[in-house]
Backbone as a chain_set.jsonl record, in Angstrom:
{"seq": "XXXXXXXXXXXXXXXXXXXXXXXXXXXXXXXXXXXXXXXXXXXXXXXXXXXXXXXXXXXXXXXXXXXXXXXXXXXXXXXX", "coords": {"N": [[128.176, 104.683, 89.669], [131.281, 106.203, 89.819], [132.763, 109.235, 88.451], [135.418, 108.73, 87.845], [135.422, 105.935, 87.647], [133.747, 105.671, 85.448], [135.369, 106.803, 83.446], [137.542, 104.99, 83.482], [136.239, 102.636, 82.651], [135.294, 103.406, 80.123], [137.735, 103.708, 78.834], [138.557, 101.036, 78.906], [136.668, 99.92, 77.172], [137.384, 101.235, 74.792], [139.913, 100.146, 74.475], [139.209, 97.563, 73.835], [138.04, 97.904, 71.352], [140.004, 99.124, 69.793], [142.012, 97.323, 68.508], [140.58, 96.373, 66.25], [140.119, 98.691, 64.785], [142.756, 99.467, 64.314], [143.606, 97.402, 62.674], [142.583, 98.14, 60.267], [144.031, 100.356, 59.718], [143.403, 102.533, 61.291], [142.554, 104.408, 64.299], [141.563, 105.351, 67.661], [140.869, 107.888, 70.028], [140.21, 109.018, 73.343], [138.558, 111.996, 73.978], [136.948, 113.543, 75.751], [134.682, 113.215, 78.572], [131.478, 114.089, 79.248], [129.415, 115.097, 81.859], [129.18, 112.455, 82.684], [127.713, 111.147, 80.74], [127.926, 111.774, 78.018], [130.2, 110.897, 75.598], [133.114, 112.0, 74.081], [135.045, 111.362, 71.325], [137.95, 110.912, 69.229], [138.318, 109.916, 66.026], [140.986, 108.453, 64.241], [143.708, 108.357, 61.83], [143.178, 106.085, 59.172], [140.484, 106.008, 59.696], [139.488, 108.576, 59.653], [138.847, 109.542, 57.024], [137.158, 107.578, 56.2], [134.338, 106.136, 54.644], [132.445, 104.772, 56.095], [132.653, 105.554, 58.727], [130.807, 106.711, 60.517], [128.969, 104.672, 60.899], [130.663, 102.796, 62.072], [131.255, 104.212, 64.382], [128.732, 104.39, 65.706], [127.632, 101.725, 65.661], [129.758, 100.114, 66.458], [131.69, 101.422, 68.279], [130.062, 103.041, 70.069], [128.193, 101.12, 70.942], [129.868, 99.261, 72.223], [131.03, 100.829, 74.253], [128.71, 101.431, 75.732], [128.151, 98.91, 76.662], [130.075, 98.566, 78.631], [129.611, 100.856, 80.178], [126.636, 101.517, 80.948], [125.158, 103.882, 81.417], [125.977, 105.807, 79.629], [124.877, 107.964, 77.148], [125.38, 108.881, 74.564], [127.84, 108.781, 71.956], [130.169, 110.772, 70.393], [132.035, 111.85, 67.533], [134.786, 113.939, 67.428], [136.056, 116.304, 65.311], [139.255, 117.452, 64.589]], "CA": [[129.525, 104.656, 89.135], [131.915, 107.517, 89.925], [133.323, 109.754, 87.19], [136.685, 108.02, 87.594], [135.058, 104.588, 87.171], [133.226, 105.842, 84.087], [136.532, 106.998, 82.566], [138.277, 103.723, 83.406], [135.472, 101.683, 81.85], [135.305, 103.871, 78.734], [139.065, 103.349, 78.316], [138.54, 99.575, 78.681], [135.889, 99.699, 75.952], [138.202, 101.677, 73.656], [140.987, 99.162, 74.318], [138.611, 96.399, 73.16], [137.733, 98.297, 69.971], [141.202, 99.61, 69.115], [142.648, 96.39, 67.557], [139.805, 96.29, 65.013], [140.391, 99.921, 64.042], [144.162, 99.431, 63.893], [143.765, 96.444, 61.565], [142.207, 98.872, 59.051], [144.854, 101.55, 59.61], [142.833, 103.634, 62.062], [142.691, 104.388, 65.751], [140.58, 106.187, 68.35], [141.323, 108.38, 71.323], [139.205, 109.66, 74.175], [138.742, 113.433, 74.092], [136.362, 113.94, 77.026], [133.405, 112.637, 79.001], [130.719, 115.191, 79.83], [128.307, 114.737, 82.744], [129.123, 110.99, 82.749], [126.669, 110.691, 79.819], [128.329, 112.02, 76.634], [131.613, 110.6, 75.365], [133.665, 112.58, 72.86], [136.234, 110.637, 70.872], [138.488, 111.354, 67.947], [138.761, 108.863, 65.128], [142.284, 108.843, 63.707], [144.265, 107.549, 60.748], [142.28, 105.74, 58.067], [139.088, 106.214, 60.117], [139.084, 109.963, 59.411], [138.219, 109.692, 55.726], [136.411, 106.366, 55.869], [132.929, 106.411, 54.361], [131.571, 104.093, 57.059], [133.073, 105.841, 60.089], [129.646, 106.953, 61.386], [128.442, 103.361, 61.248], [131.626, 102.246, 63.028], [131.101, 104.955, 65.626], [127.472, 104.046, 66.379], [127.426, 100.282, 65.819], [130.886, 99.477, 67.127], [132.237, 102.158, 69.415], [129.022, 103.397, 71.04], [127.633, 99.895, 71.498], [130.848, 98.667, 73.137], [131.124, 101.7, 75.431], [127.484, 101.245, 76.522], [128.262, 97.601, 77.324], [130.89, 98.796, 79.82], [129.043, 101.963, 80.963], [125.264, 101.638, 80.421], [124.592, 105.222, 81.572], [126.378, 106.666, 78.516], [123.756, 108.17, 76.237], [125.807, 109.12, 73.184], [129.265, 108.903, 71.65], [130.317, 111.609, 69.208], [133.379, 112.027, 67.003], [135.214, 115.333, 67.357], [137.041, 116.547, 64.258], [140.202, 118.517, 64.984]], "C": [[130.104, 106.073, 89.23], [132.45, 107.954, 88.562], [134.615, 109.04, 86.829], [136.412, 106.608, 87.073], [134.515, 104.641, 85.748], [134.397, 105.953, 83.115], [137.307, 105.701, 82.386], [137.551, 102.725, 82.506], [135.36, 102.099, 80.392], [136.646, 103.519, 78.098], [139.159, 101.841, 78.053], [137.794, 99.249, 77.391], [136.7, 100.091, 74.72], [139.35, 100.708, 73.406], [140.477, 97.908, 73.608], [138.393, 96.681, 71.67], [138.999, 98.566, 69.155], [141.838, 98.605, 68.145], [141.903, 96.274, 66.221], [140.059, 97.521, 64.143], [141.815, 99.917, 63.493], [144.377, 98.482, 62.724], [143.383, 97.067, 60.227], [142.982, 100.175, 58.899], [144.331, 102.756, 60.373], [143.14, 103.514, 63.536], [141.621, 105.291, 66.333], [141.189, 106.656, 69.653], [140.171, 109.076, 72.032], [139.533, 111.138, 74.288], [138.213, 113.905, 75.448], [135.102, 113.137, 77.312], [132.675, 113.763, 79.725], [129.529, 114.667, 80.611], [128.12, 113.223, 82.881], [128.058, 110.411, 81.819], [127.065, 110.811, 78.342], [129.832, 111.793, 76.508], [132.019, 111.224, 74.035], [134.966, 111.862, 72.549], [136.743, 111.287, 69.603], [138.949, 110.134, 67.176], [140.016, 109.359, 64.43], [142.69, 107.934, 62.551], [143.249, 107.316, 59.643], [140.816, 105.971, 58.414], [138.582, 107.614, 59.769], [138.33, 110.096, 58.092], [137.346, 108.518, 55.309], [134.926, 106.675, 55.694], [131.979, 105.749, 55.349], [131.935, 104.436, 58.502], [131.909, 106.154, 61.023], [129.002, 105.637, 61.812], [129.351, 102.689, 62.274], [131.439, 102.905, 64.387], [129.857, 104.5, 66.38], [127.356, 102.549, 66.657], [128.546, 99.6, 66.589], [131.286, 100.174, 68.403], [131.168, 102.43, 70.472], [128.448, 102.158, 71.707], [128.588, 99.272, 72.524], [130.992, 99.515, 74.395], [129.898, 101.515, 76.322], [127.47, 99.893, 77.233], [129.033, 97.755, 78.638], [130.273, 99.835, 80.762], [127.635, 102.242, 80.438], [124.67, 103.05, 80.513], [124.998, 106.186, 80.461], [125.228, 106.739, 77.523], [124.183, 108.309, 74.78], [127.32, 109.195, 73.105], [129.353, 109.707, 70.364], [131.793, 111.72, 68.832], [133.679, 113.514, 66.88], [136.296, 115.446, 66.283], [137.978, 117.663, 64.716], [140.924, 119.045, 63.782]], "O": [[129.481, 107.031, 88.771], [132.571, 107.147, 87.64], [134.882, 108.774, 85.657], [137.095, 106.14, 86.162], [134.792, 103.755, 84.938], [134.42, 105.281, 82.084], [137.688, 105.351, 81.269], [138.18, 102.047, 81.693], [135.333, 101.242, 79.508], [136.691, 103.08, 76.949], [139.78, 101.423, 77.075], [138.232, 98.404, 76.611], [136.707, 99.372, 73.721], [139.723, 100.471, 72.257], [141.221, 97.264, 72.868], [138.548, 95.79, 70.835], [139.048, 98.267, 67.962], [142.184, 99.002, 67.032], [142.531, 96.096, 65.177], [140.197, 97.415, 62.925], [142.051, 100.314, 62.352], [145.235, 98.727, 61.875], [143.803, 96.587, 59.173], [142.643, 101.006, 58.057], [144.766, 103.881, 60.128], [143.887, 102.635, 63.965], [140.861, 105.921, 65.598], [141.932, 105.922, 70.305], [139.279, 109.644, 71.401], [140.652, 111.503, 74.649], [138.92, 114.575, 76.201], [134.539, 112.481, 76.437], [133.187, 114.323, 80.694], [128.728, 113.889, 80.092], [127.014, 112.761, 83.164], [127.551, 109.317, 82.065], [126.592, 110.037, 77.509], [130.63, 112.41, 77.213], [131.374, 111.016, 73.008], [135.864, 111.766, 73.386], [136.06, 112.103, 68.984], [139.847, 109.41, 67.606], [140.113, 110.532, 64.067], [142.091, 106.881, 62.328], [142.545, 108.237, 59.229], [139.987, 106.117, 57.516], [137.379, 107.814, 59.608], [137.266, 110.713, 58.058], [136.853, 108.477, 54.182], [134.333, 107.391, 56.502], [130.813, 106.136, 55.428], [131.571, 103.696, 59.416], [132.009, 105.888, 62.221], [128.545, 105.502, 62.947], [128.871, 102.083, 63.232], [131.462, 102.234, 65.419], [129.929, 104.249, 67.582], [127.018, 102.151, 67.772], [128.31, 98.619, 67.294], [131.229, 99.59, 69.485], [131.349, 102.087, 71.64], [128.24, 102.152, 72.92], [128.15, 98.808, 73.577], [131.069, 98.97, 75.497], [130.032, 101.449, 77.544], [126.849, 99.749, 78.286], [128.677, 97.139, 79.642], [130.39, 99.722, 81.982], [127.455, 103.105, 79.58], [123.759, 103.376, 79.752], [124.427, 107.271, 80.353], [124.678, 105.719, 77.109], [123.456, 107.911, 73.871], [127.992, 109.612, 74.049], [128.704, 109.382, 69.37], [132.675, 111.688, 69.69], [132.899, 114.26, 66.288], [137.32, 114.766, 66.344], [137.52, 118.706, 65.181], [141.759, 119.941, 63.907]]}, "num_chains": 1, "name": "protein.A"}
């Protein structure tokens, strides 16, 4: 999978997740993809202060991204 294909598929995964986050007043945006293995995202809105955002990140976001791009090893939230 090329870097461009990785990005396209990560965006598809985020598009699948986004409605669930938005229903709780949150959102997510792609910050970067490093070495086609590490995805950096930014949780937004209600997700920022949510006590279960790490669980959402690992169980929801990371799992869905890996479904689209199996070579991704980790997804991390970047605080700005």
